[in-house]
Amino acid sequence: MRDGAEFSPELDRLMRKARKASDFLKALSHENRLLLLCLLAERERTVTELENILSLRQPMVSQQLARLRLDKLVETRRDGKAIYYSLADDDVRRIIAVIYDIFCNGPDVDEPKKRS
């Protein structure tokens, strides 16, 4: 028993998965991190490329990429002095694709959605 409630392995497993999903969504909730993930969904890129595209300073881009690495949403590959970032796996790619489809392919944010 846990705090008067009956212990359930299934509930315990579900709680762990909910925590993992919550951490994932927190990582996505930052505008710059979400932009970085969208750009990396297109192809792998270097920090310099990402800085130039987003017009952000290197420390800001590196800080957000570090957070995404910590959350295991991106991975790196070194080629000489250049470090390339890419999405970590297909699950991340699928989530970014859905977000992109909903928020980027449709009408602008200020425009009301049409009902079917």
mmCIF file of N, CA and C in Angstrom:
data_model
loop_
_atom_site.group_PDB
_atom_site.id
_atom_site.type_symbol
_atom_site.label_atom_id
_atom_site.label_comp_id
_atom_site.label_asym_id
_atom_site.label_seq_id
_atom_site.Cartn_x
_atom_site.Cartn_y
_atom_site.Cartn_z
ATOM 1 N N MET A 1 0.839 -1.199 0.000
ATOM 2 C CA MET A 1 0.000 0.000 0.000
ATOM 3 C C MET A 1 0.870 1.244 0.000
ATOM 4 N N ARG A 2 0.398 2.255 -0.686
ATOM 5 C CA ARG A 2 1.111 3.522 -0.789
ATOM 6 C C ARG A 2 0.144 4.624 -0.392
ATOM 7 N N ASP A 3 0.370 5.273 0.748
ATOM 8 C CA ASP A 3 -0.495 6.352 1.233
ATOM 9 C C ASP A 3 -1.964 5.929 1.259
ATOM 10 N N GLY A 4 -2.238 4.732 1.728
ATOM 11 C CA GLY A 4 -3.607 4.277 1.834
ATOM 12 C C GLY A 4 -4.183 3.724 0.538
ATOM 13 N N ALA A 5 -3.482 3.875 -0.561
ATOM 14 C CA ALA A 5 -3.962 3.368 -1.844
ATOM 15 C C ALA A 5 -3.277 2.037 -2.132
ATOM 16 N N GLU A 6 -3.973 1.191 -2.816
ATOM 17 C CA GLU A 6 -3.411 -0.106 -3.178
ATOM 18 C C GLU A 6 -2.340 0.084 -4.255
ATOM 19 N N PHE A 7 -1.185 -0.578 -4.071
ATOM 20 C CA PHE A 7 -0.094 -0.473 -5.045
ATOM 21 C C PHE A 7 -0.464 -1.230 -6.309
ATOM 22 N N SER A 8 -0.254 -0.595 -7.407
ATOM 23 C CA SER A 8 -0.514 -1.217 -8.698
ATOM 24 C C SER A 8 0.717 -1.037 -9.576
ATOM 25 N N PRO A 9 1.333 -2.120 -10.006
ATOM 26 C CA PRO A 9 2.489 -1.995 -10.904
ATOM 27 C C PRO A 9 2.147 -1.238 -12.184
ATOM 28 N N GLU A 10 0.928 -1.420 -12.667
ATOM 29 C CA GLU A 10 0.510 -0.737 -13.898
ATOM 30 C C GLU A 10 0.423 0.770 -13.674
ATOM 31 N N LEU A 11 -0.148 1.171 -12.530
ATOM 32 C CA LEU A 11 -0.230 2.595 -12.204
ATOM 33 C C LEU A 11 1.162 3.180 -12.010
ATOM 34 N N ASP A 12 2.036 2.436 -11.363
ATOM 35 C CA ASP A 12 3.413 2.887 -11.160
ATOM 36 C C ASP A 12 4.103 3.094 -12.509
ATOM 37 N N ARG A 13 3.919 2.169 -13.430
ATOM 38 C CA ARG A 13 4.507 2.274 -14.775
ATOM 39 C C ARG A 13 3.927 3.480 -15.505
ATOM 40 N N LEU A 14 2.616 3.667 -15.396
ATOM 41 C CA LEU A 14 1.949 4.799 -16.041
ATOM 42 C C LEU A 14 2.461 6.127 -15.478
ATOM 43 N N MET A 15 2.692 6.190 -14.184
ATOM 44 C CA MET A 15 3.207 7.412 -13.558
ATOM 45 C C MET A 15 4.619 7.736 -14.060
ATOM 46 N N ARG A 16 5.457 6.716 -14.212
ATOM 47 C CA ARG A 16 6.809 6.937 -14.743
ATOM 48 C C ARG A 16 6.745 7.451 -16.180
ATOM 49 N N LYS A 17 5.855 6.868 -16.970
ATOM 50 C CA LYS A 17 5.705 7.306 -18.362
ATOM 51 C C LYS A 17 5.139 8.727 -18.437
ATOM 52 N N ALA A 18 4.224 9.072 -17.545
ATOM 53 C CA ALA A 18 3.668 10.429 -17.505
ATOM 54 C C ALA A 18 4.764 11.442 -17.155
ATOM 55 N N ARG A 19 5.634 11.073 -16.244
ATOM 56 C CA ARG A 19 6.750 11.959 -15.884
ATOM 57 C C ARG A 19 7.675 12.170 -17.085
ATOM 58 N N LYS A 20 7.949 11.092 -17.814
ATOM 59 C CA LYS A 20 8.803 11.195 -19.001
ATOM 60 C C LYS A 20 8.147 12.093 -20.054
ATOM 61 N N ALA A 21 6.843 11.920 -20.269
ATOM 62 C CA ALA A 21 6.115 12.754 -21.234
ATOM 63 C C ALA A 21 6.107 14.211 -20.787
ATOM 64 N N SER A 22 5.927 14.442 -19.510
ATOM 65 C CA SER A 22 5.920 15.801 -18.977
ATOM 66 C C SER A 22 7.275 16.476 -19.190
ATOM 67 N N ASP A 23 8.362 15.755 -18.918
ATOM 68 C CA ASP A 23 9.705 16.307 -19.142
ATOM 69 C C ASP A 23 9.919 16.628 -20.618
ATOM 70 N N PHE A 24 9.453 15.751 -21.490
ATOM 71 C CA PHE A 24 9.559 15.967 -22.931
ATOM 72 C C PHE A 24 8.814 17.241 -23.340
ATOM 73 N N LEU A 25 7.589 17.390 -22.850
ATOM 74 C CA LEU A 25 6.784 18.562 -23.206
ATOM 75 C C LEU A 25 7.358 19.852 -22.635
ATOM 76 N N LYS A 26 7.973 19.781 -21.459
ATOM 77 C CA LYS A 26 8.638 20.967 -20.888
ATOM 78 C C LYS A 26 9.777 21.418 -21.795
ATOM 79 N N ALA A 27 10.523 20.464 -22.327
ATOM 80 C CA ALA A 27 11.630 20.809 -23.229
ATOM 81 C C ALA A 27 11.097 21.483 -24.485
ATOM 82 N N LEU A 28 9.945 21.057 -24.966
ATOM 83 C CA LEU A 28 9.346 21.636 -26.172
ATOM 84 C C LEU A 28 8.696 22.989 -25.918
ATOM 85 N N SER A 29 8.422 23.304 -24.666
ATOM 86 C CA SER A 29 7.637 24.501 -24.349
ATOM 87 C C SER A 29 8.419 25.808 -24.491
ATOM 88 N N HIS A 30 9.708 25.746 -24.717
ATOM 89 C CA HIS A 30 10.512 26.947 -24.912
ATOM 90 C C HIS A 30 10.578 27.267 -26.412
ATOM 91 N N GLU A 31 10.230 28.491 -26.766
ATOM 92 C CA GLU A 31 10.122 28.873 -28.179
ATOM 93 C C GLU A 31 11.397 28.595 -28.976
ATOM 94 N N ASN A 32 12.562 28.979 -28.436
ATOM 95 C CA ASN A 32 13.810 28.772 -29.179
ATOM 96 C C ASN A 32 14.161 27.295 -29.304
ATOM 97 N N ARG A 33 13.903 26.517 -28.260
ATOM 98 C CA ARG A 33 14.179 25.076 -28.364
ATOM 99 C C ARG A 33 13.274 24.436 -29.406
ATOM 100 N N LEU A 34 12.026 24.857 -29.457
ATOM 101 C CA LEU A 34 11.099 24.318 -30.452
ATOM 102 C C LEU A 34 11.546 24.697 -31.868
ATOM 103 N N LEU A 35 11.984 25.937 -32.043
ATOM 104 C CA LEU A 35 12.515 26.351 -33.350
ATOM 105 C C LEU A 35 13.730 25.520 -33.744
ATOM 106 N N LEU A 36 14.625 25.282 -32.793
ATOM 107 C CA LEU A 36 15.804 24.465 -33.074
ATOM 108 C C LEU A 36 15.393 23.060 -33.512
ATOM 109 N N LEU A 37 14.440 22.482 -32.819
ATOM 110 C CA LEU A 37 13.990 21.135 -33.179
ATOM 111 C C LEU A 37 13.344 21.114 -34.562
ATOM 112 N N CYS A 38 12.585 22.143 -34.883
ATOM 113 C CA CYS A 38 11.972 22.218 -36.221
ATOM 114 C C CYS A 38 13.042 22.300 -37.301
ATOM 115 N N LEU A 39 14.070 23.098 -37.063
ATOM 116 C CA LEU A 39 15.157 23.214 -38.043
ATOM 117 C C LEU A 39 15.929 21.907 -38.167
ATOM 118 N N LEU A 40 16.125 21.218 -37.047
ATOM 119 C CA LEU A 40 16.845 19.953 -37.082
ATOM 120 C C LEU A 40 16.001 18.832 -37.692
ATOM 121 N N ALA A 41 14.687 19.011 -37.716
ATOM 122 C CA ALA A 41 13.829 18.026 -38.368
ATOM 123 C C ALA A 41 14.064 18.033 -39.878
ATOM 124 N N GLU A 42 14.489 19.178 -40.410
ATOM 125 C CA GLU A 42 14.783 19.276 -41.843
ATOM 126 C C GLU A 42 16.057 18.533 -42.195
ATOM 127 N N ARG A 43 17.106 18.743 -41.370
ATOM 128 C CA ARG A 43 18.402 18.082 -41.581
ATOM 129 C C ARG A 43 19.330 18.446 -40.435
ATOM 130 N N GLU A 44 20.446 17.719 -40.329
ATOM 131 C CA GLU A 44 21.400 18.048 -39.278
ATOM 132 C C GLU A 44 22.059 19.389 -39.603
ATOM 133 N N ARG A 45 22.457 20.108 -38.544
ATOM 134 C CA ARG A 45 23.040 21.437 -38.716
ATOM 135 C C ARG A 45 24.093 21.694 -37.651
ATOM 136 N N THR A 46 24.994 22.631 -37.949
ATOM 137 C CA THR A 46 25.989 23.050 -36.971
ATOM 138 C C THR A 46 25.423 24.195 -36.133
ATOM 139 N N VAL A 47 26.087 24.488 -35.017
ATOM 140 C CA VAL A 47 25.678 25.604 -34.171
ATOM 141 C C VAL A 47 25.727 26.901 -34.979
ATOM 142 N N THR A 48 26.758 27.069 -35.787
ATOM 143 C CA THR A 48 26.894 28.286 -36.591
ATOM 144 C C THR A 48 25.724 28.446 -37.551
ATOM 145 N N GLU A 49 25.323 27.375 -38.207
ATOM 146 C CA GLU A 49 24.162 27.440 -39.106
ATOM 147 C C GLU A 49 22.916 27.861 -38.338
ATOM 148 N N LEU A 50 22.710 27.251 -37.172
ATOM 149 C CA LEU A 50 21.531 27.567 -36.364
ATOM 150 C C LEU A 50 21.555 29.017 -35.888
ATOM 151 N N GLU A 51 22.735 29.503 -35.477
ATOM 152 C CA GLU A 51 22.883 30.911 -35.075
ATOM 153 C C GLU A 51 22.459 31.836 -36.211
ATOM 154 N N ASN A 52 22.971 31.554 -37.394
ATOM 155 C CA ASN A 52 22.695 32.414 -38.549
ATOM 156 C C ASN A 52 21.220 32.388 -38.945
ATOM 157 N N ILE A 53 20.611 31.234 -38.940
ATOM 158 C CA ILE A 53 19.208 31.127 -39.323
ATOM 159 C C ILE A 53 18.311 31.868 -38.336
ATOM 160 N N LEU A 54 18.590 31.689 -37.039
ATOM 161 C CA LEU A 54 17.735 32.259 -36.001
ATOM 162 C C LEU A 54 18.151 33.659 -35.560
ATOM 163 N N SER A 55 19.295 34.132 -36.051
ATOM 164 C CA SER A 55 19.843 35.433 -35.629
ATOM 165 C C SER A 55 19.969 35.516 -34.105
ATOM 166 N N LEU A 56 20.459 34.436 -33.526
ATOM 167 C CA LEU A 56 20.708 34.389 -32.091
ATOM 168 C C LEU A 56 22.206 34.284 -31.849
ATOM 169 N N ARG A 57 22.627 34.712 -30.680
ATOM 170 C CA ARG A 57 24.046 34.624 -30.329
ATOM 171 C C ARG A 57 24.409 33.193 -29.958
ATOM 172 N N GLN A 58 25.673 32.861 -30.177
ATOM 173 C CA GLN A 58 26.159 31.502 -29.951
ATOM 174 C C GLN A 58 25.881 30.985 -28.534
ATOM 175 N N PRO A 59 26.091 31.786 -27.476
ATOM 176 C CA PRO A 59 25.809 31.243 -26.141
ATOM 177 C C PRO A 59 24.344 30.817 -25.957
ATOM 178 N N MET A 60 23.422 31.577 -26.528
ATOM 179 C CA MET A 60 21.995 31.233 -26.409
ATOM 180 C C MET A 60 21.699 29.922 -27.136
ATOM 181 N N VAL A 61 22.206 29.790 -28.360
ATOM 182 C CA VAL A 61 21.972 28.567 -29.140
ATOM 183 C C VAL A 61 22.603 27.371 -28.431
ATOM 184 N N SER A 62 23.838 27.534 -27.965
ATOM 185 C CA SER A 62 24.526 26.433 -27.290
ATOM 186 C C SER A 62 23.810 26.023 -26.004
ATOM 187 N N GLN A 63 23.303 26.999 -25.263
ATOM 188 C CA GLN A 63 22.576 26.701 -24.023
ATOM 189 C C GLN A 63 21.321 25.876 -24.314
ATOM 190 N N GLN A 64 20.582 26.262 -25.335
ATOM 191 C CA GLN A 64 19.355 25.539 -25.665
ATOM 192 C C GLN A 64 19.661 24.148 -26.228
ATOM 193 N N LEU A 65 20.714 24.040 -27.028
ATOM 194 C CA LEU A 65 21.114 22.730 -27.546
ATOM 195 C C LEU A 65 21.573 21.819 -26.410
ATOM 196 N N ALA A 66 22.260 22.392 -25.424
ATOM 197 C CA ALA A 66 22.702 21.603 -24.267
ATOM 198 C C ALA A 66 21.500 21.046 -23.513
ATOM 199 N N ARG A 67 20.480 21.869 -23.362
ATOM 200 C CA ARG A 67 19.259 21.400 -22.687
ATOM 201 C C ARG A 67 18.606 20.277 -23.490
ATOM 202 N N LEU A 68 18.554 20.441 -24.813
ATOM 203 C CA LEU A 68 17.956 19.407 -25.665
ATOM 204 C C LEU A 68 18.769 18.113 -25.625
ATOM 205 N N ARG A 69 20.083 18.236 -25.504
ATOM 206 C CA ARG A 69 20.934 17.042 -25.372
ATOM 207 C C ARG A 69 20.682 16.359 -24.046
ATOM 208 N N LEU A 70 20.582 17.159 -22.981
ATOM 209 C CA LEU A 70 20.314 16.625 -21.654
ATOM 210 C C LEU A 70 18.996 15.855 -21.637
ATOM 211 N N ASP A 71 18.012 16.382 -22.347
ATOM 212 C CA ASP A 71 16.700 15.734 -22.436
ATOM 213 C C ASP A 71 16.662 14.622 -23.482
ATOM 214 N N LYS A 72 17.808 14.358 -24.107
ATOM 215 C CA LYS A 72 17.945 13.287 -25.106
ATOM 216 C C LYS A 72 17.038 13.478 -26.319
ATOM 217 N N LEU A 73 16.847 14.755 -26.708
ATOM 218 C CA LEU A 73 16.037 15.057 -27.886
ATOM 219 C C LEU A 73 16.904 15.272 -29.118
ATOM 220 N N VAL A 74 18.177 15.619 -28.908
ATOM 221 C CA VAL A 74 19.112 15.773 -30.016
ATOM 222 C C VAL A 74 20.381 14.982 -29.713
ATOM 223 N N GLU A 75 21.101 14.700 -30.773
ATOM 224 C CA GLU A 75 22.397 14.039 -30.643
ATOM 225 C C GLU A 75 23.405 14.769 -31.510
ATOM 226 N N THR A 76 24.685 14.480 -31.290
ATOM 227 C CA THR A 76 25.740 15.184 -32.018
ATOM 228 C C THR A 76 26.626 14.212 -32.781
ATOM 229 N N ARG A 77 27.270 14.799 -33.779
ATOM 230 C CA ARG A 77 28.262 14.077 -34.583
ATOM 231 C C ARG A 77 29.375 15.062 -34.876
ATOM 232 N N ARG A 78 30.611 14.643 -34.637
ATOM 233 C CA ARG A 78 31.750 15.519 -34.889
ATOM 234 C C ARG A 78 32.378 15.185 -36.234
ATOM 235 N N ASP A 79 32.697 16.243 -37.007
ATOM 236 C CA ASP A 79 33.401 16.095 -38.272
ATOM 237 C C ASP A 79 34.489 17.158 -38.276
ATOM 238 N N GLY A 80 35.707 16.757 -37.912
ATOM 239 C CA GLY A 80 36.785 17.733 -37.748
ATOM 240 C C GLY A 80 36.473 18.634 -36.569
ATOM 241 N N LYS A 81 36.464 19.942 -36.814
ATOM 242 C CA LYS A 81 36.145 20.892 -35.744
ATOM 243 C C LYS A 81 34.650 21.151 -35.629
ATOM 244 N N ALA A 82 33.898 20.780 -36.645
ATOM 245 C CA ALA A 82 32.459 21.052 -36.656
ATOM 246 C C ALA A 82 31.694 19.977 -35.882
ATOM 247 N N ILE A 83 30.717 20.425 -35.114
ATOM 248 C CA ILE A 83 29.811 19.517 -34.412
ATOM 249 C C ILE A 83 28.432 19.692 -35.030
ATOM 250 N N TYR A 84 27.887 18.599 -35.516
ATOM 251 C CA TYR A 84 26.573 18.607 -36.146
ATOM 252 C C TYR A 84 25.526 18.092 -35.160
ATOM 253 N N TYR A 85 24.398 18.768 -35.134
ATOM 254 C CA TYR A 85 23.273 18.372 -34.297
ATOM 255 C C TYR A 85 22.175 17.796 -35.175
ATOM 256 N N SER A 86 21.494 16.788 -34.643
ATOM 257 C CA SER A 86 20.355 16.197 -35.339
ATOM 258 C C SER A 86 19.360 15.707 -34.295
ATOM 259 N N LEU A 87 18.150 15.399 -34.745
ATOM 260 C CA LEU A 87 17.156 14.855 -33.826
ATOM 261 C C LEU A 87 17.614 13.486 -33.361
ATOM 262 N N ALA A 88 17.307 13.173 -32.113
ATOM 263 C CA ALA A 88 17.829 11.951 -31.504
ATOM 264 C C ALA A 88 17.184 10.674 -32.034
ATOM 265 N N ASP A 89 15.884 10.739 -32.343
ATOM 266 C CA ASP A 89 15.238 9.507 -32.788
ATOM 267 C C ASP A 89 13.930 9.805 -33.520
ATOM 268 N N ASP A 90 13.304 8.743 -33.991
ATOM 269 C CA ASP A 90 12.067 8.891 -34.770
ATOM 270 C C ASP A 90 10.896 9.388 -33.936
ATOM 271 N N ASP A 91 10.884 9.095 -32.628
ATOM 272 C CA ASP A 91 9.801 9.602 -31.788
ATOM 273 C C ASP A 91 9.815 11.129 -31.754
ATOM 274 N N VAL A 92 10.992 11.707 -31.593
ATOM 275 C CA VAL A 92 11.120 13.172 -31.597
ATOM 276 C C VAL A 92 10.706 13.715 -32.960
ATOM 277 N N ARG A 93 11.154 13.082 -34.011
ATOM 278 C CA ARG A 93 10.819 13.509 -35.377
ATOM 279 C C ARG A 93 9.300 13.477 -35.604
ATOM 280 N N ARG A 94 8.633 12.440 -35.113
ATOM 281 C CA ARG A 94 7.181 12.326 -35.286
ATOM 282 C C ARG A 94 6.442 13.434 -34.543
ATOM 283 N N ILE A 95 6.849 13.714 -33.318
ATOM 284 C CA ILE A 95 6.195 14.769 -32.529
ATOM 285 C C ILE A 95 6.394 16.125 -33.192
ATOM 286 N N ILE A 96 7.613 16.410 -33.633
ATOM 287 C CA ILE A 96 7.892 17.691 -34.294
ATOM 288 C C ILE A 96 7.077 17.788 -35.580
ATOM 289 N N ALA A 97 6.935 16.699 -36.309
ATOM 290 C CA ALA A 97 6.144 16.709 -37.545
ATOM 291 C C ALA A 97 4.684 17.057 -37.258
ATOM 292 N N VAL A 98 4.129 16.517 -36.193
ATOM 293 C CA VAL A 98 2.734 16.815 -35.836
ATOM 294 C C VAL A 98 2.596 18.283 -35.438
ATOM 295 N N ILE A 99 3.514 18.774 -34.610
ATOM 296 C CA ILE A 99 3.483 20.185 -34.202
ATOM 297 C C ILE A 99 3.594 21.085 -35.429
ATOM 298 N N TYR A 100 4.514 20.747 -36.321
ATOM 299 C CA TYR A 100 4.704 21.534 -37.537
ATOM 300 C C TYR A 100 3.426 21.531 -38.378
ATOM 301 N N ASP A 101 2.834 20.361 -38.523
ATOM 302 C CA ASP A 101 1.620 20.242 -39.328
ATOM 303 C C ASP A 101 0.478 21.080 -38.759
ATOM 304 N N ILE A 102 0.322 21.066 -37.451
ATOM 305 C CA ILE A 102 -0.769 21.812 -36.820
ATOM 306 C C ILE A 102 -0.512 23.313 -36.835
ATOM 307 N N PHE A 103 0.704 23.721 -36.455
ATOM 308 C CA PHE A 103 0.958 25.138 -36.228
ATOM 309 C C PHE A 103 1.626 25.869 -37.395
ATOM 310 N N CYS A 104 2.285 25.150 -38.276
ATOM 311 C CA CYS A 104 3.032 25.823 -39.341
ATOM 312 C C CYS A 104 2.411 25.649 -40.721
ATOM 313 N N ASN A 105 1.708 24.579 -40.963
ATOM 314 C CA ASN A 105 1.098 24.352 -42.274
ATOM 315 C C ASN A 105 -0.258 25.008 -42.416
ATOM 316 N N GLY A 106 -0.890 25.288 -41.306
ATOM 317 C CA GLY A 106 -2.235 25.854 -41.342
ATOM 318 C C GLY A 106 -2.196 27.363 -41.462
ATOM 319 N N PRO A 107 -3.316 28.013 -41.156
ATOM 320 C CA PRO A 107 -3.370 29.476 -41.207
ATOM 321 C C PRO A 107 -2.459 30.087 -40.145
ATOM 322 N N ASP A 108 -2.148 31.366 -40.307
ATOM 323 C CA ASP A 108 -1.332 32.041 -39.305
ATOM 324 C C ASP A 108 -1.996 31.945 -37.948
ATOM 325 N N VAL A 109 -1.199 32.096 -36.902
ATOM 326 C CA VAL A 109 -1.677 31.946 -35.535
ATOM 327 C C VAL A 109 -2.861 32.871 -35.257
ATOM 328 N N ASP A 110 -2.843 34.087 -35.796
ATOM 329 C CA ASP A 110 -3.895 35.055 -35.525
ATOM 330 C C ASP A 110 -5.178 34.770 -36.289
ATOM 331 N N GLU A 111 -5.101 33.957 -37.335
ATOM 332 C CA GLU A 111 -6.286 33.643 -38.128
ATOM 333 C C GLU A 111 -7.082 32.518 -37.460
ATOM 334 N N PRO A 112 -8.388 32.634 -37.439
ATOM 335 C CA PRO A 112 -9.195 31.553 -36.845
ATOM 336 C C PRO A 112 -9.131 30.308 -37.728
ATOM 337 N N LYS A 113 -9.172 29.145 -37.083
ATOM 338 C CA LYS A 113 -9.199 27.887 -37.835
ATOM 339 C C LYS A 113 -10.572 27.668 -38.414
ATOM 340 N N LYS A 114 -10.611 27.131 -39.615
ATOM 341 C CA LYS A 114 -11.886 26.810 -40.255
ATOM 342 C C LYS A 114 -12.373 25.470 -39.729
ATOM 343 N N ARG A 115 -13.633 25.392 -39.447
ATOM 344 C CA ARG A 115 -14.216 24.127 -38.989
ATOM 345 C C ARG A 115 -14.660 23.316 -40.208
ATOM 346 N N SER A 116 -14.458 22.015 -40.119
ATOM 347 C CA SER A 116 -14.854 21.125 -41.221
ATOM 348 C C SER A 116 -16.308 20.788 -41.140
#
